[in-house]
Each structure stands twice: as structure tokens, then as C-alpha cells.
Short mmCIF file of C-alpha atoms in Angstrom, two decimals:
data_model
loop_
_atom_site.label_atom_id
_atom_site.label_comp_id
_atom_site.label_asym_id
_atom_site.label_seq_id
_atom_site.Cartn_x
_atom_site.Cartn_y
_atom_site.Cartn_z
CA UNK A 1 -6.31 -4.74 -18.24
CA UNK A 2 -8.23 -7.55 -16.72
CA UNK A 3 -4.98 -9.70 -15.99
CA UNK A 4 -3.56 -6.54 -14.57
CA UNK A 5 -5.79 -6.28 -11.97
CA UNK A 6 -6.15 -10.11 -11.38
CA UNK A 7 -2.28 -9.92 -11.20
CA UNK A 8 -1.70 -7.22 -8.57
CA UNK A 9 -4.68 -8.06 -6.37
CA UNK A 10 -3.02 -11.45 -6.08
CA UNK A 11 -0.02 -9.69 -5.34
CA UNK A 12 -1.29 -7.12 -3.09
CA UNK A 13 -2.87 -9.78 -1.34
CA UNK A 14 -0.19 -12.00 -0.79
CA UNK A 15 2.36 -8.72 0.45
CA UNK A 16 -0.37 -7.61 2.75
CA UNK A 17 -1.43 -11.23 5.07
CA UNK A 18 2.77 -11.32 5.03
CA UNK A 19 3.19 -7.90 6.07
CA UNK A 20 0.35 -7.62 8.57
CA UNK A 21 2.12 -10.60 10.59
CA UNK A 22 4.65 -7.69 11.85
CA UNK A 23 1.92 -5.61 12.66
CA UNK A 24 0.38 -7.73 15.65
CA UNK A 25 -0.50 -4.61 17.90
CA UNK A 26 -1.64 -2.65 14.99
CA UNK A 27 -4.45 -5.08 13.34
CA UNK A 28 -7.38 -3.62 12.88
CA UNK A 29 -9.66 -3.70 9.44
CA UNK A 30 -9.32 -0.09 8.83
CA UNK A 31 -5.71 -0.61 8.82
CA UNK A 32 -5.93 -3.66 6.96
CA UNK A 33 -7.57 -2.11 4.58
CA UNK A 34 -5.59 1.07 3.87
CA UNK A 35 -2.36 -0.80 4.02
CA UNK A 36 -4.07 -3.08 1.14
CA UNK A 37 -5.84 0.14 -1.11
CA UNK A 38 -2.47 1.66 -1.14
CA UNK A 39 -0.07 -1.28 -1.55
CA UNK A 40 -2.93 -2.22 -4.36
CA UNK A 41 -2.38 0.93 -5.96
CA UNK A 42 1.10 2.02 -5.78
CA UNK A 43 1.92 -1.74 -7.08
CA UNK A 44 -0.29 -1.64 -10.24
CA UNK A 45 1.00 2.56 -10.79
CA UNK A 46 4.58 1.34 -10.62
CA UNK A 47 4.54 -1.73 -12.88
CA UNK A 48 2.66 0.04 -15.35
CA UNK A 49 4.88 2.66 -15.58
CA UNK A 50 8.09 0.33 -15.66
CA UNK A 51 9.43 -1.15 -18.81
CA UNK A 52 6.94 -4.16 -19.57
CA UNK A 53 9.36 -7.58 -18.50
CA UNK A 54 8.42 -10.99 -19.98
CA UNK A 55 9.77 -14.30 -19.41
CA UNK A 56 8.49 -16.83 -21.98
CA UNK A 57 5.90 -19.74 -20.68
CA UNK A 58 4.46 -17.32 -18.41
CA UNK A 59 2.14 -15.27 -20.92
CA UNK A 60 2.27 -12.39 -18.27
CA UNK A 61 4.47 -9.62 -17.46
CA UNK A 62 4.42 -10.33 -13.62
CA UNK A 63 8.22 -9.85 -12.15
CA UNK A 64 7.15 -5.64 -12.16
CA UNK A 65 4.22 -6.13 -10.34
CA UNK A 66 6.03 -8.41 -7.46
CA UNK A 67 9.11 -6.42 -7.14
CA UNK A 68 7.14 -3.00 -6.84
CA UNK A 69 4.76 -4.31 -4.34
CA UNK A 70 7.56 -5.97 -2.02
CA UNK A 71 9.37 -2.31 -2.58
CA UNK A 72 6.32 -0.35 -1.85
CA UNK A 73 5.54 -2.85 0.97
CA UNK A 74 8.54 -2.62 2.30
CA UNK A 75 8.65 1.41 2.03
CA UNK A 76 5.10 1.08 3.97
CA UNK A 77 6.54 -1.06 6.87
CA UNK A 78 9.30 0.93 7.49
CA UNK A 79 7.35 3.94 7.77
CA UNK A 80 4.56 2.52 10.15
CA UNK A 81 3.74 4.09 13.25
CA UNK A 82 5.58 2.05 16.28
CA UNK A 83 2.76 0.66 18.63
CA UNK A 84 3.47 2.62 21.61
CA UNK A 85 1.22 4.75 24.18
CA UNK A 86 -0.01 8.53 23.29
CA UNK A 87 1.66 11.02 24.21
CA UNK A 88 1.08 13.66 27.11
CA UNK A 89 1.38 17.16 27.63
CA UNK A 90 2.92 18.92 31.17
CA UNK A 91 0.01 20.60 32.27
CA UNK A 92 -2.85 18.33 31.67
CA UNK A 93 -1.76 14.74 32.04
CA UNK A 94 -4.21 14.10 29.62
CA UNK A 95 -3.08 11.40 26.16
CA UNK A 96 -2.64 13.92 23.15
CA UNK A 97 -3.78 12.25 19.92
CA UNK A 98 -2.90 13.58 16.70
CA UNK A 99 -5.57 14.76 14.09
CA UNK A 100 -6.72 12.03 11.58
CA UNK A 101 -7.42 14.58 9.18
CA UNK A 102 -3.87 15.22 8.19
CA UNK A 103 -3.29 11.48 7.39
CA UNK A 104 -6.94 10.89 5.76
CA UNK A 105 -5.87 14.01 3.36
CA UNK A 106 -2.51 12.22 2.77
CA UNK A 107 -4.55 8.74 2.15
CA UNK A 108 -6.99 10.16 -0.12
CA UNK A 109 -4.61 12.26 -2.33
CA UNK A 110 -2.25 9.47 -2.45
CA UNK A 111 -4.81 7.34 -4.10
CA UNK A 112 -6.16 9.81 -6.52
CA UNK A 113 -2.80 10.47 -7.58
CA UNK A 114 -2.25 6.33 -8.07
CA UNK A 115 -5.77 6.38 -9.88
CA UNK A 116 -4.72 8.78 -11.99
CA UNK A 117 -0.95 7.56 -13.02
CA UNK A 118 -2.79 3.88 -13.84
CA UNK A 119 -5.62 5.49 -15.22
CA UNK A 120 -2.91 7.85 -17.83
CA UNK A 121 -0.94 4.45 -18.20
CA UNK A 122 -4.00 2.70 -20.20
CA UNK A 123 -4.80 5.79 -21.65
#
């Protein structure tokens, strides 16, 4: 389990410094930090849950973890929010801003549900 996590932190890490280069309007820690949590989690979920590949020398199973995170990465950057002003209504002139609490319920439910599937994976 160790080299797991040593495996798709490395991973994770790498995927998120070369995706955050595409997201030069949009860096901020928070964001940095979400876009790492769930690329961190949805890489280690879908690698365990894949058929185990090995190629010999390497003493790891690490293609799975590096072809689900560029997926997953990939699936993250195409769904990212375009930098672009807010929006305004007719009658007020005034920026509307959607609710955070939609996406933080999304966020949080996502990763439980990640923490969960790795957790069932081990188990």
C-alpha cells in the first residue's frame, strides 16, 4: 500500500504542475489543490480497480496509475470552467456568481466516494 501511494502522488504530482500550465488565469492554491485531491484520488481508485499490469525490471505495477491519471486529468481539463467575466442579469447590472455550495457538495462527495472505492480495493 505504501508504494501505492508513493506511486500516484508522484503521478498526481507530475499531471497536476503539467496541467496547471493551461490554467494561467485560473491559478490559485485552492484550485491547485482540488485539482490535485481529486486527480490524487480518482488515479489511485482507478488503478486499483483495473487489472494489476506488470512489466518485469520494474517491481511495480505503474502503467495503471499513469494512464488513469492522464485520463482523469484530461477528463478534468476539459471540463474546467473557461476564465471569462461573471455574468449579469437585465435589471441589476450587477456580476451574478454562482453558489459554491453546489460544487463544494460535488467536491466532497466525489472524494468520499474515491476514499471509499480505494479503501474497498485493500479491503
Amino acid at each position: 500500500m505504501l508504494a501505492d501511494l508513493l506511486l500516484v502522488f508522484a503521478v498526481a504530482l507530475l499531471l497536476t504542475m503539467v496541467f496547471m500550465v493551461g490554467f494561467r488565469g485560473q491559478r490559485n492554491k485552492i484550485m491547485l489543490l482540488m485539482y490535485f485531491l481529486v486527480l490524487f484520488f480518482a488515479t489511485w481508485a482507478g488503478a486499483l480497480w483495473l487489472n494489476p499490469v506488470q512489466f518485469p525490471g520494474w517491481g511495480q505495477r505503474w502503467m495503471p496509475f499513469l494512464v488513469i491519471g492522464l485520463v482523469f486529468a484530461l477528463f478534468l481539463a476539459a471540463f474546467a470552467p473557461p476564465s471569462r467575466p461573471a455574468l449579469t442579469t437585465q435589471e441589476s447590472k450587477e456580476p451574478v456568481r454562482p453558489s459554491g455550495i453546489t460544487f463544494n457538495l460535488i467536491f466532497w462527495l466525489l472524494l468520499l466516494v474515491l476514499g471509499v472505492a480505494i479503501a474497498v480495493s485493500y479491503v
